[in-house]
Coordinates of C-alpha atoms and ligand atoms in Angstrom, one line a residue:
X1 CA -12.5 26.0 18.2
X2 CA -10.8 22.9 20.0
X3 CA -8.6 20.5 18.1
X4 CA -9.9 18.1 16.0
X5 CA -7.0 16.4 15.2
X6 CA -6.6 14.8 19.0
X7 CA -6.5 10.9 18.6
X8 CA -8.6 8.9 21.5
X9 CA -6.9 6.4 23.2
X10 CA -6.0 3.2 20.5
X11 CA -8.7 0.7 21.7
X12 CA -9.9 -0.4 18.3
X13 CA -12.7 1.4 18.3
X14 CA -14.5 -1.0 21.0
X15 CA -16.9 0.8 22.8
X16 CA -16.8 1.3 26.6
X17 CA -19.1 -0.3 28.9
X18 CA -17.7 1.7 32.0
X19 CA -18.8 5.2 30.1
X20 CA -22.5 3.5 30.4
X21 CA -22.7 2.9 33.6
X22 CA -25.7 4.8 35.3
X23 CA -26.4 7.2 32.7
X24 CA -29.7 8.1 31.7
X25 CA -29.5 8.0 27.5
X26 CA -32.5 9.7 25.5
X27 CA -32.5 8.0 22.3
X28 CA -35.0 10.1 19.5
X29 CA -36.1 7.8 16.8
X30 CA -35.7 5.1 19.1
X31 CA -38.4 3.1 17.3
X32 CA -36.9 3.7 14.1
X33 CA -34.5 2.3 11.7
X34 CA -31.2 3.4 13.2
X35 CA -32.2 4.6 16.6
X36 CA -33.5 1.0 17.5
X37 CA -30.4 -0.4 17.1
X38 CA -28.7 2.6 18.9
X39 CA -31.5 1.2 21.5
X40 CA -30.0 -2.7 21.1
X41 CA -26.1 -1.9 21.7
X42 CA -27.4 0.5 25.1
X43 CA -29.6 -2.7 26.4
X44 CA -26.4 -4.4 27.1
X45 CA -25.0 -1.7 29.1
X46 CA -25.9 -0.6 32.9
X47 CA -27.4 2.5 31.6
X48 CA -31.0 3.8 31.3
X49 CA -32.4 4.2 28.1
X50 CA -35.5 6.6 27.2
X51 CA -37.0 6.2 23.3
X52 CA -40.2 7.9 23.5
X53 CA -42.3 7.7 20.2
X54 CA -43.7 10.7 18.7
X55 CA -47.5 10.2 20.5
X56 CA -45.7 10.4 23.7
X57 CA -43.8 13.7 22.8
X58 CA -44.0 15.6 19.6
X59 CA -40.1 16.9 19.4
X60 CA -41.3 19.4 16.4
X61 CA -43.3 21.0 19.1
X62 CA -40.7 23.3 21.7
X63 CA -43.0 22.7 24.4
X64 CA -42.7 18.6 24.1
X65 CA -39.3 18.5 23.3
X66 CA -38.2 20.2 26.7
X67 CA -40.8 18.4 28.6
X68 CA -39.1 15.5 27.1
X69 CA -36.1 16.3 28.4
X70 CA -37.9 17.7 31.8
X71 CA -39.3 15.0 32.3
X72 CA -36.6 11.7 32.0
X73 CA -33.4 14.4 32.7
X74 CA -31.0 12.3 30.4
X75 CA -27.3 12.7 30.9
X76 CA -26.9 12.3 27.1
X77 CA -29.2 12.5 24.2
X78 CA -28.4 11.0 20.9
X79 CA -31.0 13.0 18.5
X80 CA -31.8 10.1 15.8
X81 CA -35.0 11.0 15.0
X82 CA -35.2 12.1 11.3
X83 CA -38.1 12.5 8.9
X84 CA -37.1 11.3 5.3
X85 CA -36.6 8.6 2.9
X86 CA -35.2 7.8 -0.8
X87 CA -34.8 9.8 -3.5
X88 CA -38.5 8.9 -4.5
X89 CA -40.1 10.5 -1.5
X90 CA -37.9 13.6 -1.1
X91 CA -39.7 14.8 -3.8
X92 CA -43.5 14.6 -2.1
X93 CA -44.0 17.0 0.4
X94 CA -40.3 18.6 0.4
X95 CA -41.7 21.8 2.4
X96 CA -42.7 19.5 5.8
X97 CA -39.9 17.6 5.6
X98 CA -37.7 20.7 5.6
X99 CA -39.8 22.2 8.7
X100 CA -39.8 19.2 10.8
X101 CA -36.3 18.3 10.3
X102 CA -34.8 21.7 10.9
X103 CA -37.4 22.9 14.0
X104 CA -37.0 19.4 15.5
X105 CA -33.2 19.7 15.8
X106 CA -33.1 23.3 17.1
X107 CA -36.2 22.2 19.9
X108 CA -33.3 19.1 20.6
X109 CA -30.5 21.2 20.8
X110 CA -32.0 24.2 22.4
X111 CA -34.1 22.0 25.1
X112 CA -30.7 19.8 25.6
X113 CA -29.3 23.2 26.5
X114 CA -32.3 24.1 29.0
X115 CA -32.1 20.9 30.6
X116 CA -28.1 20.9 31.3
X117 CA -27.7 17.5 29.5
X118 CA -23.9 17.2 29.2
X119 CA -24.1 15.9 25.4
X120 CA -26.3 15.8 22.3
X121 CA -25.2 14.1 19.4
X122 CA -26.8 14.4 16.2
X123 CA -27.3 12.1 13.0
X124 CA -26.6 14.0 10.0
X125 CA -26.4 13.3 6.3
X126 CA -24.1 13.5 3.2
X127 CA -27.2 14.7 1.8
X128 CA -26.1 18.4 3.7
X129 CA -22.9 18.7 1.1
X130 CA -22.7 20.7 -1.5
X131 CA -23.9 18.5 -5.3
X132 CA -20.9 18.9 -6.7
X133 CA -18.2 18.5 -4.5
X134 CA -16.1 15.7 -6.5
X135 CA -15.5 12.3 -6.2
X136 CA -14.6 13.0 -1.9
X137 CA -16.6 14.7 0.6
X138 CA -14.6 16.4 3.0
X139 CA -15.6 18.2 6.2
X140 CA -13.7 21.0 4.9
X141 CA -15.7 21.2 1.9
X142 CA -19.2 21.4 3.3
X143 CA -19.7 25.4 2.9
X144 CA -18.3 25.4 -0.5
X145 CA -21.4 25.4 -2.1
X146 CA -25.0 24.5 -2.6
X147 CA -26.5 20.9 -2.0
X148 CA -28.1 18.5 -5.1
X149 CA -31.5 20.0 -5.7
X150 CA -33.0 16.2 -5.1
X151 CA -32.2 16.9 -1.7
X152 CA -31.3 20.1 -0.4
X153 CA -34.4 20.8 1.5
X154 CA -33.5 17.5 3.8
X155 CA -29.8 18.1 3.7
X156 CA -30.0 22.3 4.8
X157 CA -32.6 21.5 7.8
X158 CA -29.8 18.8 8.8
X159 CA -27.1 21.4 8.2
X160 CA -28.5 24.2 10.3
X161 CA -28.0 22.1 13.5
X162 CA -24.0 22.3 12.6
X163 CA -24.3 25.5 13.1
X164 CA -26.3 25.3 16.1
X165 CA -24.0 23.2 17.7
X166 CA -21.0 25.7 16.1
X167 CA -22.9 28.7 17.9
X168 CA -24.0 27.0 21.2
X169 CA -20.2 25.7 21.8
X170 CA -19.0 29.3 21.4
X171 CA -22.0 30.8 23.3
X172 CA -22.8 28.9 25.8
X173 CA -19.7 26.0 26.0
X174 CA -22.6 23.3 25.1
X175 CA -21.5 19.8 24.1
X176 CA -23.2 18.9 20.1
X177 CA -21.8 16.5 18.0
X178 CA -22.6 16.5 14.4
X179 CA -21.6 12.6 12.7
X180 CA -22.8 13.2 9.0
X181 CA -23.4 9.7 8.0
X182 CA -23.5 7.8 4.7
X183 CA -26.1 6.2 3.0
X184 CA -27.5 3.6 5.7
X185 CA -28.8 0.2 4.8
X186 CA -29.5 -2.9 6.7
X187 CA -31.8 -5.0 9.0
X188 CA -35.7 -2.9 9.6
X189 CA -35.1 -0.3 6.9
X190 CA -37.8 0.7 4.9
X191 CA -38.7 -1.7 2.3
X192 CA -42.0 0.2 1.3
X193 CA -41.3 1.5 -2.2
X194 CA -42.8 5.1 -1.3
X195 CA -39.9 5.8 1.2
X196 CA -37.6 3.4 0.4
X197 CA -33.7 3.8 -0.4
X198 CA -31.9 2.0 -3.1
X199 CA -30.5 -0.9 -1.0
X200 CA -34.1 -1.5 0.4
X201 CA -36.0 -1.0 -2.6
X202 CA -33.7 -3.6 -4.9
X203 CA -33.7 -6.0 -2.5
X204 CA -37.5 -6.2 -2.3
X205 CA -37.3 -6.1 -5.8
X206 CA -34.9 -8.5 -6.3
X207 CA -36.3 -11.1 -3.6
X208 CA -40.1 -10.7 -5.2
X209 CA -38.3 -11.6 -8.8
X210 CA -36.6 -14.5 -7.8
X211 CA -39.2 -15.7 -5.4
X212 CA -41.9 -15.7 -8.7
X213 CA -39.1 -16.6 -11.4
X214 CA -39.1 -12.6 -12.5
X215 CA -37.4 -12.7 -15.8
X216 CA -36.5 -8.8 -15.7
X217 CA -36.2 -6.1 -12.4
X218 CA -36.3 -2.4 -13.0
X219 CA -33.3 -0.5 -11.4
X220 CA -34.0 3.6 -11.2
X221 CA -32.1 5.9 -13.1
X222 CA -28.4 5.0 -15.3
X223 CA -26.8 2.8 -12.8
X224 CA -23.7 5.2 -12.7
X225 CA -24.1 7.3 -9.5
X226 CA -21.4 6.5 -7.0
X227 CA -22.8 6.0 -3.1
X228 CA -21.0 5.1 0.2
X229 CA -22.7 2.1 2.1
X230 CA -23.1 1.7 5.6
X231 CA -24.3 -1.3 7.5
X232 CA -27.1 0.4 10.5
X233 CA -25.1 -2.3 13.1
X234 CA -21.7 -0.2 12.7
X235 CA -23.3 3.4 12.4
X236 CA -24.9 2.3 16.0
X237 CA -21.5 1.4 17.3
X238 CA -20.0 4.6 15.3
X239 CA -22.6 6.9 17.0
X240 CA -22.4 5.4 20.7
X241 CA -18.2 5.7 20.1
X242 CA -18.6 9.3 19.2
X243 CA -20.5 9.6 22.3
X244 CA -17.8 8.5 24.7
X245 CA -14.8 10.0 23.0
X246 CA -15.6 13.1 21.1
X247 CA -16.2 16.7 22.5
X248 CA -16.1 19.4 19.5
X249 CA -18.7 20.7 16.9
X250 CA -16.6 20.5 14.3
X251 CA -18.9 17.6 12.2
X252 CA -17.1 14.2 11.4
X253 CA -18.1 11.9 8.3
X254 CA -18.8 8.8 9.3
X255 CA -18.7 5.6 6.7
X256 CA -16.7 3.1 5.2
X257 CA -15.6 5.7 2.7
X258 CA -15.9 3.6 0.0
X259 CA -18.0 4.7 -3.0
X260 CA -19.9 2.1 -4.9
X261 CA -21.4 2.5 -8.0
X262 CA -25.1 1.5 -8.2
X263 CA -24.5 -1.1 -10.9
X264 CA -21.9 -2.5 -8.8
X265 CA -24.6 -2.6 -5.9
X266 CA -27.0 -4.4 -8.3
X267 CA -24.5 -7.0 -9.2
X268 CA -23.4 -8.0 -5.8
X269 CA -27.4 -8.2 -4.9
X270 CA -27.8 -10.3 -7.7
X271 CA -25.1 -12.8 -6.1
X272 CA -26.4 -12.8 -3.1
X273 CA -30.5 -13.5 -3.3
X274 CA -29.3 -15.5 -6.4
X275 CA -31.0 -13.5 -9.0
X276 CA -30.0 -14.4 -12.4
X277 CA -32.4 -12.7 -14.7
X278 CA -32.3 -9.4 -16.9
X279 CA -31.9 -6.1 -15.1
X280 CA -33.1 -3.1 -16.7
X281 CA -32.2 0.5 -16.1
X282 CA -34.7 3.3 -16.3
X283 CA -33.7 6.4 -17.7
X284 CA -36.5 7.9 -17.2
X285 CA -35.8 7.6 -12.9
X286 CA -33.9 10.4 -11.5
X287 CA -30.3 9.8 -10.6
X288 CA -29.7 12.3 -8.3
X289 CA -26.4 13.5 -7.3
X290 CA -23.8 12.1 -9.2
X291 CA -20.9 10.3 -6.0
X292 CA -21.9 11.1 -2.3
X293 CA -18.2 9.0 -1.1
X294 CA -17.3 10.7 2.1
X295 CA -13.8 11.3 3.3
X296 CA -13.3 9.1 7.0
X297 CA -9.9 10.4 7.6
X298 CA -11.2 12.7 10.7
X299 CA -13.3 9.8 12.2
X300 CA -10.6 7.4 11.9
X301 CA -8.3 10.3 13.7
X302 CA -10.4 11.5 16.2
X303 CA -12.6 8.1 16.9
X304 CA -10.5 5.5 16.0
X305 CA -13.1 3.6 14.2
X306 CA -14.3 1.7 11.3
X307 CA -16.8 -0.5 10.4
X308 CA -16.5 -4.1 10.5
X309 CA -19.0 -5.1 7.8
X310 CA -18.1 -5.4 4.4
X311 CA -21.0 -4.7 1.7
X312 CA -21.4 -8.4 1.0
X313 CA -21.6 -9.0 4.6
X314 CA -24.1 -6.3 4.9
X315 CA -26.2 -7.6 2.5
X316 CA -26.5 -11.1 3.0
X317 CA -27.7 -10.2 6.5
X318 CA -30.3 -7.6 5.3
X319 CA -31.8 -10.1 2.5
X320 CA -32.0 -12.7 5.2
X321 CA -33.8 -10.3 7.8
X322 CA -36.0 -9.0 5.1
X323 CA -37.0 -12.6 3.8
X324 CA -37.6 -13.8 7.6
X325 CA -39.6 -10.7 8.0
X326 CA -41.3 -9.4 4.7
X327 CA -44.9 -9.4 5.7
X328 CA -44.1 -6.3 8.6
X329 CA -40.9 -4.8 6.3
X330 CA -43.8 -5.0 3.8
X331 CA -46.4 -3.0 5.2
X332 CA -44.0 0.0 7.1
X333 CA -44.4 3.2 5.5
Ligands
GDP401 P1 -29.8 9.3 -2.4 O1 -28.5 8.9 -1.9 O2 -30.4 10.4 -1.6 O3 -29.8 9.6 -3.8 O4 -30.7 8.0 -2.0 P2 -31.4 6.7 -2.7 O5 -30.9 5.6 -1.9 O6 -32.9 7.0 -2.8 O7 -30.8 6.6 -4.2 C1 -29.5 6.3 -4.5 C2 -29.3 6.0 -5.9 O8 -29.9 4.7 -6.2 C3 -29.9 7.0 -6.9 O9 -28.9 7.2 -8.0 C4 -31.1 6.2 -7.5 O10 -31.4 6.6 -8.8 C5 -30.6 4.8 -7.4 N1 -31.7 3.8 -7.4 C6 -31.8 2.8 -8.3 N2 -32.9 2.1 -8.1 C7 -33.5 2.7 -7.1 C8 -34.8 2.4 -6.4 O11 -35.5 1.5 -6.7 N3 -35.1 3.3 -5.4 C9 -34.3 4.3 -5.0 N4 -34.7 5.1 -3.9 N5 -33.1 4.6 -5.6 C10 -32.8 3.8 -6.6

């Protein structure tokens, strides 16, 4: 297995037009959350873009996937495309999420392979550790046991394109990078309560209250459970930087790798839509797994990165998207 430990060249982390230039990019999920802004940072570069929606080609479905890739011939894909949601909705219909997310990233990888694309990377999740890890996730530790049982259907189907990618280097020399990511949040997330993640969900929540003078808001489960934030404007740049500068299958956590308790979450979204009324938690809400904090010490190695947006930051911008935009964030399921 080659070295992980290589630093890139000390740029900051700024990502490199040059690398752009003429490639042909296939973005998955390219309407979606994370992959349209994947789809934002590329429209400023001299590169082509591809981000066909799933009427156009079906990616669960081997046949579409490689005439996918047939078809447009990328240089590089980025495989965003994911099927899942909050804690809420992992629990309805846990069997086709499993399916869809684990044959859609072997079809990716395997029709990437076919189609002598030079790189696929892949969007991962902390969801893929094992429950109980500690108060750290490290790469190290992902095979040291099994994940929370909130989530392990999501985070296995993830998993198994690590060792794809583990397999297919050794094999066959093919170029997959794994970025296991932390819990996302920002600007066009889902705000519909069936899917949505905690930062989503409260701040629907919270802007509802204090638009019709609320006196309480419901927060789900004890308030305790420790996540890692990150703004979808630097796991775009964090994804295209991985892109340009790393070669290995060896995953790499990417995040602020800062854990933040979910009371600490609701207080600083209080402060920012102004909320000033009572909060109550629900016990009788699941909590899931207990700290998902990821360790960034690889990425900051062997990218050189890290995010620019602070938590506050983050979520001033995401109330003010969702309150310019509530009637659409409304309605997206
Ligand atoms: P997870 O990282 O897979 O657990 O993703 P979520 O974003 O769905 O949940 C993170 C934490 O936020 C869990 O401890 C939830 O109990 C808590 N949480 C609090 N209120 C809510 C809510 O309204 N919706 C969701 N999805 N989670 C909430």
């Amino acid at each position: 297995m080659p070295d992980t430990t290589a630093a890139p060249a000390q740029d900051g982390g700024m990502l490199r037009p040059a690398f752009w230039r003429h490639k042909k990019v296939l973005v998955t999920g390219g309407a979606g959350f994370l992959g349209s802004h994947i789809v934002d940072v590329l429209s400023g570069f001299k590169c082509e873009t591809f981000a066909p929606r799933r009427h156009e080609y079906d990616l669960v479905n081997f046949a579409e996937a490689k005439a996918c890739l047939d078809n447009f011939q990328p240089d590089l894909v980025i495989h965003g495309a994911a099927y899942g949601g909050g804690l809420g909705m992992m629990q309805v219909n846990p069997a086709k999420l499993y399916y869809d997310n684990l044959v859609m990233g072997a079809n990716m990888l395997e029709a990437g392979r076919l189609a002598g694309v030079a790189k696929v990377v892949v969007t991962g999740t902390a969801c893929s550790y094992p429950g109980d890890i500690g108060d750290s996730m490290n790469e190290d530790d992902l095979w040291k046991g099994f994940p929370h049982k909130s989530v392990y259907h999501y985070g296995l189907s993830k998993k198994m394109m690590i060792v794809q990618g583990m397999i297919y280097y050794e094999q066959y020399q093919f170029n997959a990078v794994h970025l296991i990511l932390a819990n996302l949040y920002g600007p066009r997330d889902t705000f519909h309560p069936d899917r949505s993640h905690v930062v989503a969900a409260l701040i629907r929540r919270f802007v509802e209250a204090k638009e019709q003078g609320a006196a309480r808001i419901e927060v789900w489960g004890s308030g305790r459970p420790v996540r890692d934030f990150l703004y979808v404007e630097d796991c775009a740049q964090v994804v295209l930087r991985a892109a340009e500068v790393y070669d290995d299958p060896a995953p790499v956590n990417v995040g602020p790798g800062r854990g933040t308790s979910i009371r600490e979450l609701v207080e600083t979204l209080s402060d920012v839509v102004g909320y000033t009324g009572e909060i109550a938690y629900d016990s009788s809400k699941p909590d899931g797994q207990r700290v998902k904090t990821l360790d960034v010490g690889r990425m900051a190695r062997c990218l050189g990165w890290r995010p620019a947006t602070s938590l506050r930051e983050g979520l001033r911008r995401t109330v003010d998207w969702y309150r310019h935009n509530k009637a659409a964030a409304d309605q997206k399921s």
